[in-house]
Every structure is written in structure tokens, then in C-alpha cells.
Short mmCIF file of C-alpha atoms in Angstrom, two decimals:
data_model
loop_
_atom_site.label_atom_id
_atom_site.label_comp_id
_atom_site.label_asym_id
_atom_site.label_seq_id
_atom_site.Cartn_x
_atom_site.Cartn_y
_atom_site.Cartn_z
CA UNK R 77 98.67 84.87 66.92
CA UNK R 78 99.98 82.70 69.77
CA UNK R 79 99.08 83.52 73.39
CA UNK R 80 102.70 84.59 74.01
CA UNK R 81 102.65 86.93 71.03
CA UNK R 82 99.33 88.38 72.21
CA UNK R 83 100.76 88.91 75.70
CA UNK R 84 103.79 90.63 74.26
CA UNK R 85 101.62 92.95 72.18
CA UNK R 86 99.56 93.83 75.24
CA UNK R 87 102.70 94.68 77.21
CA UNK R 88 103.84 96.95 74.39
CA UNK R 89 100.45 98.70 74.32
CA UNK R 90 101.46 101.59 76.62
CA UNK R 91 104.62 102.22 74.54
CA UNK R 92 102.66 102.23 71.33
CA UNK R 93 100.12 104.63 72.87
CA UNK R 94 102.99 106.94 73.93
CA UNK R 95 104.44 106.99 70.42
CA UNK R 96 101.01 107.71 68.87
CA UNK R 97 100.29 110.53 71.33
CA UNK R 98 103.74 112.05 70.76
CA UNK R 99 103.32 111.89 66.97
CA UNK R 100 99.88 113.48 67.21
CA UNK R 101 101.08 116.31 69.44
CA UNK R 102 104.12 116.97 67.25
CA UNK R 103 101.76 117.48 64.33
CA UNK R 104 99.39 119.72 66.24
CA UNK R 105 102.10 121.80 67.99
CA UNK R 106 105.51 122.61 66.41
CA UNK R 107 106.87 123.43 69.86
CA UNK R 108 106.39 119.93 71.21
CA UNK R 109 109.44 118.22 69.64
CA UNK R 110 111.92 120.95 70.58
CA UNK R 111 114.83 119.84 72.78
CA UNK R 112 114.03 122.27 75.56
CA UNK R 113 110.39 121.18 75.74
CA UNK R 114 111.27 117.46 75.76
CA UNK R 115 113.80 117.98 78.54
CA UNK R 116 111.18 119.96 80.45
CA UNK R 117 108.72 117.09 80.08
CA UNK R 118 111.29 114.63 81.38
CA UNK R 119 112.06 116.85 84.38
CA UNK R 120 108.32 117.14 85.22
CA UNK R 121 107.83 113.39 84.74
CA UNK R 122 110.68 112.50 87.07
CA UNK R 123 108.76 113.42 90.24
CA UNK R 124 105.78 111.27 89.37
CA UNK R 125 108.03 108.47 88.12
CA UNK R 126 109.96 108.27 91.40
CA UNK R 127 106.70 107.91 93.35
CA UNK R 128 105.29 105.49 90.81
CA UNK R 129 108.28 103.15 91.03
CA UNK R 130 107.48 102.58 94.71
CA UNK R 131 103.76 102.43 93.95
CA UNK R 132 104.42 99.67 91.43
CA UNK R 133 105.62 97.33 94.19
CA UNK R 134 102.59 98.16 96.28
CA UNK R 135 100.12 97.49 93.46
CA UNK R 136 101.95 94.31 92.51
CA UNK R 137 101.05 93.14 96.01
CA UNK R 138 97.43 93.92 95.28
CA UNK R 139 97.61 96.87 97.68
CA UNK R 140 97.37 100.66 97.40
CA UNK R 141 99.21 103.58 98.99
CA UNK R 142 97.22 106.84 99.25
CA UNK R 143 99.69 108.45 101.63
CA UNK R 144 102.58 109.09 99.25
CA UNK R 145 101.65 112.74 98.67
CA UNK R 146 101.49 113.42 102.36
CA UNK R 147 104.80 111.55 102.93
CA UNK R 148 106.34 113.75 100.23
CA UNK R 149 105.11 116.90 102.01
CA UNK R 150 106.20 115.91 105.54
CA UNK R 151 109.60 114.65 104.34
CA UNK R 152 110.11 117.88 102.43
CA UNK R 153 109.28 119.97 105.51
CA UNK R 154 111.62 117.92 107.74
CA UNK R 155 114.47 118.14 105.21
CA UNK R 156 114.02 121.89 104.76
CA UNK R 157 113.97 122.45 108.53
CA UNK R 158 117.23 120.55 108.94
CA UNK R 159 118.82 122.54 106.09
CA UNK R 160 117.75 125.83 107.63
CA UNK R 161 119.24 124.71 110.92
CA UNK R 162 122.63 124.33 109.23
CA UNK R 163 122.75 120.54 108.89
CA UNK R 164 124.97 119.21 106.12
CA UNK R 165 122.88 118.98 102.87
CA UNK R 166 123.70 115.32 102.26
CA UNK R 167 122.89 114.33 105.81
CA UNK R 168 119.65 116.34 105.72
CA UNK R 169 118.67 114.63 102.47
CA UNK R 170 119.46 111.20 103.85
CA UNK R 171 117.46 111.88 107.05
CA UNK R 172 114.52 113.15 105.01
CA UNK R 173 114.44 109.96 102.94
CA UNK R 174 114.81 107.82 106.06
CA UNK R 175 111.86 109.71 107.60
CA UNK R 176 109.80 108.84 104.53
CA UNK R 177 110.85 105.19 104.83
CA UNK R 178 109.77 105.20 108.49
CA UNK R 179 106.35 106.54 107.49
CA UNK R 180 106.06 103.79 104.88
CA UNK R 181 107.10 101.25 107.50
CA UNK R 182 104.28 102.51 109.73
CA UNK R 183 101.85 101.83 106.89
CA UNK R 184 103.28 98.36 106.42
CA UNK R 185 102.93 97.54 110.13
CA UNK R 186 99.31 98.66 110.23
CA UNK R 187 98.49 96.64 107.15
CA UNK R 188 100.51 93.43 107.87
CA UNK R 189 100.32 93.25 111.67
CA UNK R 190 97.13 95.21 112.27
CA UNK R 191 95.32 93.43 109.39
CA UNK R 192 93.84 96.76 108.21
CA UNK R 193 92.88 97.02 104.52
CA UNK R 194 95.56 99.02 102.61
CA UNK R 195 92.99 101.54 101.36
CA UNK R 196 91.83 102.39 104.90
CA UNK R 197 95.29 102.29 106.48
CA UNK R 198 96.91 104.60 103.93
CA UNK R 199 93.86 106.90 103.82
CA UNK R 200 94.24 107.41 107.55
CA UNK R 201 97.99 107.98 107.34
CA UNK R 202 97.47 110.35 104.43
CA UNK R 203 95.33 112.55 106.70
CA UNK R 204 97.60 112.21 109.73
CA UNK R 205 100.82 112.99 107.88
CA UNK R 206 99.34 115.92 105.99
CA UNK R 207 98.20 117.36 109.28
CA UNK R 208 101.65 116.86 110.81
CA UNK R 209 103.22 118.66 107.80
CA UNK R 210 100.95 121.63 108.41
CA UNK R 211 101.55 121.60 112.16
CA UNK R 212 105.29 121.27 111.85
CA UNK R 213 105.57 124.14 109.31
CA UNK R 214 102.79 126.20 110.92
CA UNK R 215 101.05 126.05 107.53
CA UNK R 216 103.72 128.16 105.82
CA UNK R 217 106.41 127.32 103.22
CA UNK R 218 109.92 126.81 104.58
CA UNK R 219 112.61 128.70 102.75
CA UNK R 220 115.99 130.26 103.48
CA UNK R 221 118.27 127.28 103.05
CA UNK R 222 120.83 128.43 100.47
CA UNK R 223 122.85 125.38 99.58
CA UNK R 224 124.41 125.00 96.15
CA UNK R 225 124.91 121.28 96.65
CA UNK R 226 121.28 120.70 97.66
CA UNK R 227 119.96 122.82 94.78
CA UNK R 228 121.80 120.55 92.37
CA UNK R 229 119.60 117.57 93.33
CA UNK R 230 116.51 119.08 91.69
CA UNK R 231 117.72 122.01 89.69
CA UNK R 232 121.14 121.00 88.36
CA UNK R 233 122.24 119.62 85.01
CA UNK R 234 124.58 116.86 83.90
CA UNK R 235 126.91 117.93 81.06
CA UNK R 236 124.98 121.23 80.98
CA UNK R 237 122.01 119.56 79.28
CA UNK R 238 120.32 116.69 81.08
CA UNK R 239 118.43 117.66 84.29
CA UNK R 240 119.70 115.88 87.38
CA UNK R 241 116.15 114.64 88.32
CA UNK R 242 116.05 112.78 85.03
CA UNK R 243 119.34 111.07 85.91
CA UNK R 244 117.89 110.06 89.30
CA UNK R 245 114.81 108.71 87.55
CA UNK R 246 116.85 106.56 85.16
CA UNK R 247 119.17 105.28 87.91
CA UNK R 248 116.27 104.25 90.13
CA UNK R 249 114.39 102.74 87.19
CA UNK R 250 117.41 100.48 86.58
CA UNK R 251 117.51 99.60 90.28
CA UNK R 252 113.85 98.65 90.44
CA UNK R 253 114.10 96.67 87.17
CA UNK R 254 116.94 94.66 88.72
CA UNK R 255 115.03 94.28 92.00
CA UNK R 256 111.89 92.89 90.36
CA UNK R 257 113.59 90.89 87.61
CA UNK R 258 116.67 89.40 89.19
CA UNK R 259 116.16 89.04 92.95
CA UNK R 260 114.33 86.63 95.22
CA UNK R 261 112.55 89.56 96.80
CA UNK R 262 111.13 90.52 93.43
CA UNK R 263 109.79 87.01 92.91
CA UNK R 264 108.24 87.10 96.37
CA UNK R 265 106.47 90.37 95.55
CA UNK R 266 104.92 88.79 92.42
CA UNK R 267 104.03 85.61 94.30
CA UNK R 268 102.41 87.46 97.17
CA UNK R 269 100.33 89.64 94.80
CA UNK R 270 99.34 86.67 92.68
CA UNK R 271 98.08 84.51 95.54
CA UNK R 272 98.96 85.54 99.10
CA UNK R 273 97.88 82.27 100.76
CA UNK R 274 99.74 80.12 98.24
CA UNK R 275 102.87 82.26 98.73
CA UNK R 276 102.59 81.89 102.51
CA UNK R 277 102.25 78.10 102.18
CA UNK R 278 105.27 78.09 99.89
CA UNK R 279 107.43 79.59 102.59
CA UNK R 280 107.31 83.28 101.58
CA UNK R 281 107.35 85.59 104.61
CA UNK R 282 104.36 87.58 103.39
CA UNK R 283 104.29 90.08 106.25
CA UNK R 284 108.00 90.88 105.81
CA UNK R 285 107.47 91.40 102.07
CA UNK R 286 104.67 93.85 102.82
CA UNK R 287 106.79 95.75 105.35
CA UNK R 288 109.60 96.18 102.86
CA UNK R 289 107.30 97.18 100.03
CA UNK R 290 105.54 99.92 101.94
CA UNK R 291 108.85 101.11 103.39
CA UNK R 292 110.23 101.38 99.88
CA UNK R 293 107.12 103.26 98.73
CA UNK R 294 107.59 105.77 101.54
CA UNK R 295 111.26 106.20 100.78
CA UNK R 296 110.54 106.86 97.10
CA UNK R 297 107.90 109.45 97.97
CA UNK R 298 110.40 111.15 100.26
CA UNK R 299 113.03 111.05 97.54
CA UNK R 300 110.56 112.78 95.18
CA UNK R 301 109.93 115.34 97.93
CA UNK R 302 113.66 116.08 98.28
CA UNK R 303 114.01 116.56 94.52
CA UNK R 304 110.92 118.82 94.42
CA UNK R 305 112.12 120.90 97.39
CA UNK R 306 115.51 121.30 95.80
CA UNK R 307 114.01 122.39 92.50
CA UNK R 308 111.65 124.95 94.10
CA UNK R 309 114.11 125.99 96.84
CA UNK R 310 111.13 125.80 99.14
CA UNK R 311 109.24 123.14 101.15
CA UNK R 312 105.50 123.46 100.87
CA UNK R 313 103.34 121.66 103.50
CA UNK R 314 100.58 121.39 100.86
CA UNK R 315 102.95 119.84 98.26
CA UNK R 316 102.09 116.50 96.84
CA UNK R 317 98.31 116.89 96.91
CA UNK R 318 96.88 114.54 94.31
CA UNK R 319 100.27 112.98 93.50
CA UNK R 320 99.10 109.61 94.69
CA UNK R 321 96.51 109.59 91.92
CA UNK R 322 99.06 110.46 89.23
CA UNK R 323 101.36 107.71 90.51
CA UNK R 324 98.58 105.12 90.54
CA UNK R 325 97.54 106.27 87.04
CA UNK R 326 101.15 105.80 85.77
CA UNK R 327 101.29 102.28 87.21
CA UNK R 328 97.89 101.25 85.77
CA UNK R 329 98.57 102.83 82.43
CA UNK R 330 101.85 100.89 82.31
CA UNK R 331 99.95 97.61 82.48
CA UNK R 332 100.26 96.65 86.14
CA UNK R 333 97.10 94.88 87.31
CA UNK R 334 95.27 96.49 90.23
CA UNK R 335 94.50 92.99 91.51
CA UNK R 336 98.25 92.33 91.93
CA UNK R 337 100.72 89.75 90.70
CA UNK R 338 101.13 91.08 87.17
CA UNK R 339 103.05 94.09 85.81
CA UNK R 340 106.48 95.45 85.04
CA UNK R 341 108.50 98.53 85.98
CA UNK R 342 109.21 99.50 82.36
CA UNK R 343 105.46 99.88 81.86
CA UNK R 344 105.35 102.24 84.87
CA UNK R 345 108.06 104.44 83.32
CA UNK R 346 106.10 104.55 80.05
CA UNK R 347 102.89 105.31 81.95
CA UNK R 348 104.54 108.25 83.74
CA UNK R 349 105.89 109.52 80.41
CA UNK R 350 102.45 109.16 78.82
CA UNK R 351 100.87 111.28 81.57
CA UNK R 352 103.62 113.86 81.35
CA UNK R 353 103.38 114.09 77.58
CA UNK R 354 99.59 114.44 77.72
CA UNK R 355 99.86 117.22 80.31
CA UNK R 356 102.53 119.07 78.35
CA UNK R 357 100.81 118.64 74.99
CA UNK R 358 97.44 119.82 76.29
CA UNK R 359 99.12 122.88 77.83
CA UNK R 360 100.84 123.68 74.52
CA UNK R 361 97.52 123.36 72.73
CA UNK R 362 95.89 125.76 75.24
CA UNK R 363 93.39 123.21 76.50
CA UNK R 364 91.69 124.29 79.75
CA UNK R 365 92.93 122.59 82.89
CA UNK R 366 89.32 121.55 83.55
CA UNK R 367 89.19 119.58 80.32
CA UNK R 368 92.63 118.17 81.07
CA UNK R 369 91.24 116.48 84.17
CA UNK R 370 88.41 115.00 82.11
CA UNK R 371 90.85 113.65 79.47
CA UNK R 372 93.25 112.18 82.04
CA UNK R 373 90.36 110.53 83.90
CA UNK R 374 89.05 109.01 80.64
CA UNK R 375 92.49 107.64 79.77
CA UNK R 376 92.81 106.02 83.20
CA UNK R 377 89.34 104.52 82.99
CA UNK R 378 90.16 103.11 79.56
CA UNK R 379 93.37 101.54 80.91
CA UNK R 380 91.49 99.86 83.78
CA UNK R 381 88.81 98.54 81.46
CA UNK R 382 91.49 97.07 79.16
CA UNK R 383 93.14 95.47 82.18
CA UNK R 384 89.86 93.89 83.20
CA UNK R 385 89.28 92.67 79.63
CA UNK R 386 92.79 91.16 79.43
CA UNK R 387 92.32 89.42 82.77
CA UNK R 388 89.13 87.80 81.58
#
């Protein structure tokens, strides 16, 4: 097997794993392959996938973003507050996403200009933003914004069958694929993650790349928050807790290297689907949520170990 063939096989590993898991679950549970269940899986996956798309850019840089769950919560609270105040649903949605982008920009400034390690910077902002979400909402869910248009974002269907969040997921997947595959910015992201100093010497504006990447990550977390708020018809200040771990897991399972410079957005989509299928299948089989955490952790650890082995 040539090195190129071996690399291609490694890239297809997550997809092969997804197929094997799906086949196994379909044998163990007759309810798994029903249309309603598969659409439900896709709807659940869409939230994690939206966050994971932004997280992919961050990890390609060799960074990390622990604040996405808190950005989701605060953006949701802000959007719901605007809706309850009578602001147009589309404008409230746009402002909520822009607020998330601003939070991501703050992370980027601290990391690029303040020279703070991404782990520390986003850990601090995770705590600050979660606190602001609780303060702004007084620790209570925000409801009472009846808008049919807004409810379509997370709870509607296209052609009466496909959930709208799934459509958003596929559209944004295509956008991120184009961004990373066909644009100069995408090449700069890979170059910066592969060797930051070499990229800088080659003329890449590394700090600007970091700012845009973290801004995008914040915007995607806010987008996920808007979809979740629409689906639940409620904004929870505690929403998004632990979502950063699921997003990181999806990116790593998809084959993106934690050390940066190597990965692809299709792998992230497959990783998010793999996590969603595992969660759904274990629920159908009646596996305790405690054991589900153990199984998910073991799968993530295996993916990281394989990544380390491939790098060597």
C-alpha cells in the first residue's frame, strides 16, 4: 500500500467506523433504522455539528475553544430577551449571532494580542460569559416570545419531512468545505496550524487569521444557540454546558489533529454523526447514562491515540 493510499484509508476511518456502528445498532435495535429515528438523530446532531464546524478551524490552528457552550447560552439569552421585547425575529436572530461573533472576537484578541494560551483564555471567558448569562437572565429561563417565524428555525420542517436544523447543518457544512478547500483564508488556517512561525515568515498575517477563526467559532456557537432556543421555545442560561467537549470530540473523531495543521471538515461532520448515533443507539438499548459517558470517553481516547500513532 502506497503512502497516499494509506493516508486515504486513514481519512476514511471515521466514516467506516460510523457505518460499522450503524450496522451493529440496527441489528441490536429494530427501532434504529426507522425514518423517524434517523431524522431525530440528525436533528440532535445538528446542534453539535454547528459548534464543531467552528471548532474545526480553531483546532486546525492548534488552538482550543472552551467557551463555546457559554457563548451559546449568553447568545440565546440575548436573542430571547430581544424577541420578548418585540424585536423582529430575523433582526433578533442576527443580533444574537453577531453577539456570539463579538464574544469570539474577544477570545481572539486575548489570544493573538495578549499572547495568552488558548486554553487559559477560553477557560476564563467560559466562566465570565456563563456568569453573564446567569446575571442577565437572573438565573431563570426566558420564555414568552411567541413567533412562528422564529420557531421555524429550530422546530420547522422542509417539505414536511426534513427538520430545518438539518438543512442549516448541511448548508453550513458546504460553506465551511468551500472556505477550507477553495479560499486563501483556508490555506492560511492550515499553514498557521502547521507551523506558525513559518507561516508568519511567508507573509501570512497570523494574528488576523486567529481573530477571524475565533470570531467564526463564536458565531457558530451563537447560531447553535439560536437554533436550540427556537426548538425549545425557551432560552436557558445553563444551556450548552459540556457542549464544548462534544464539539471537540466530533472534531478529533473526524481526524483533525489536536496539534493543528491537519484535518478536514467532512471528518468533523462524520464525527458529529458518530457521537449522535452512539448516543441514540445506547438510549435505544437502555444503557445507563453513566455507562454512556464511559463509552464516549473511551471512544475519544482511542481517536486521540490513533491520531498520535498516525503522526509518528
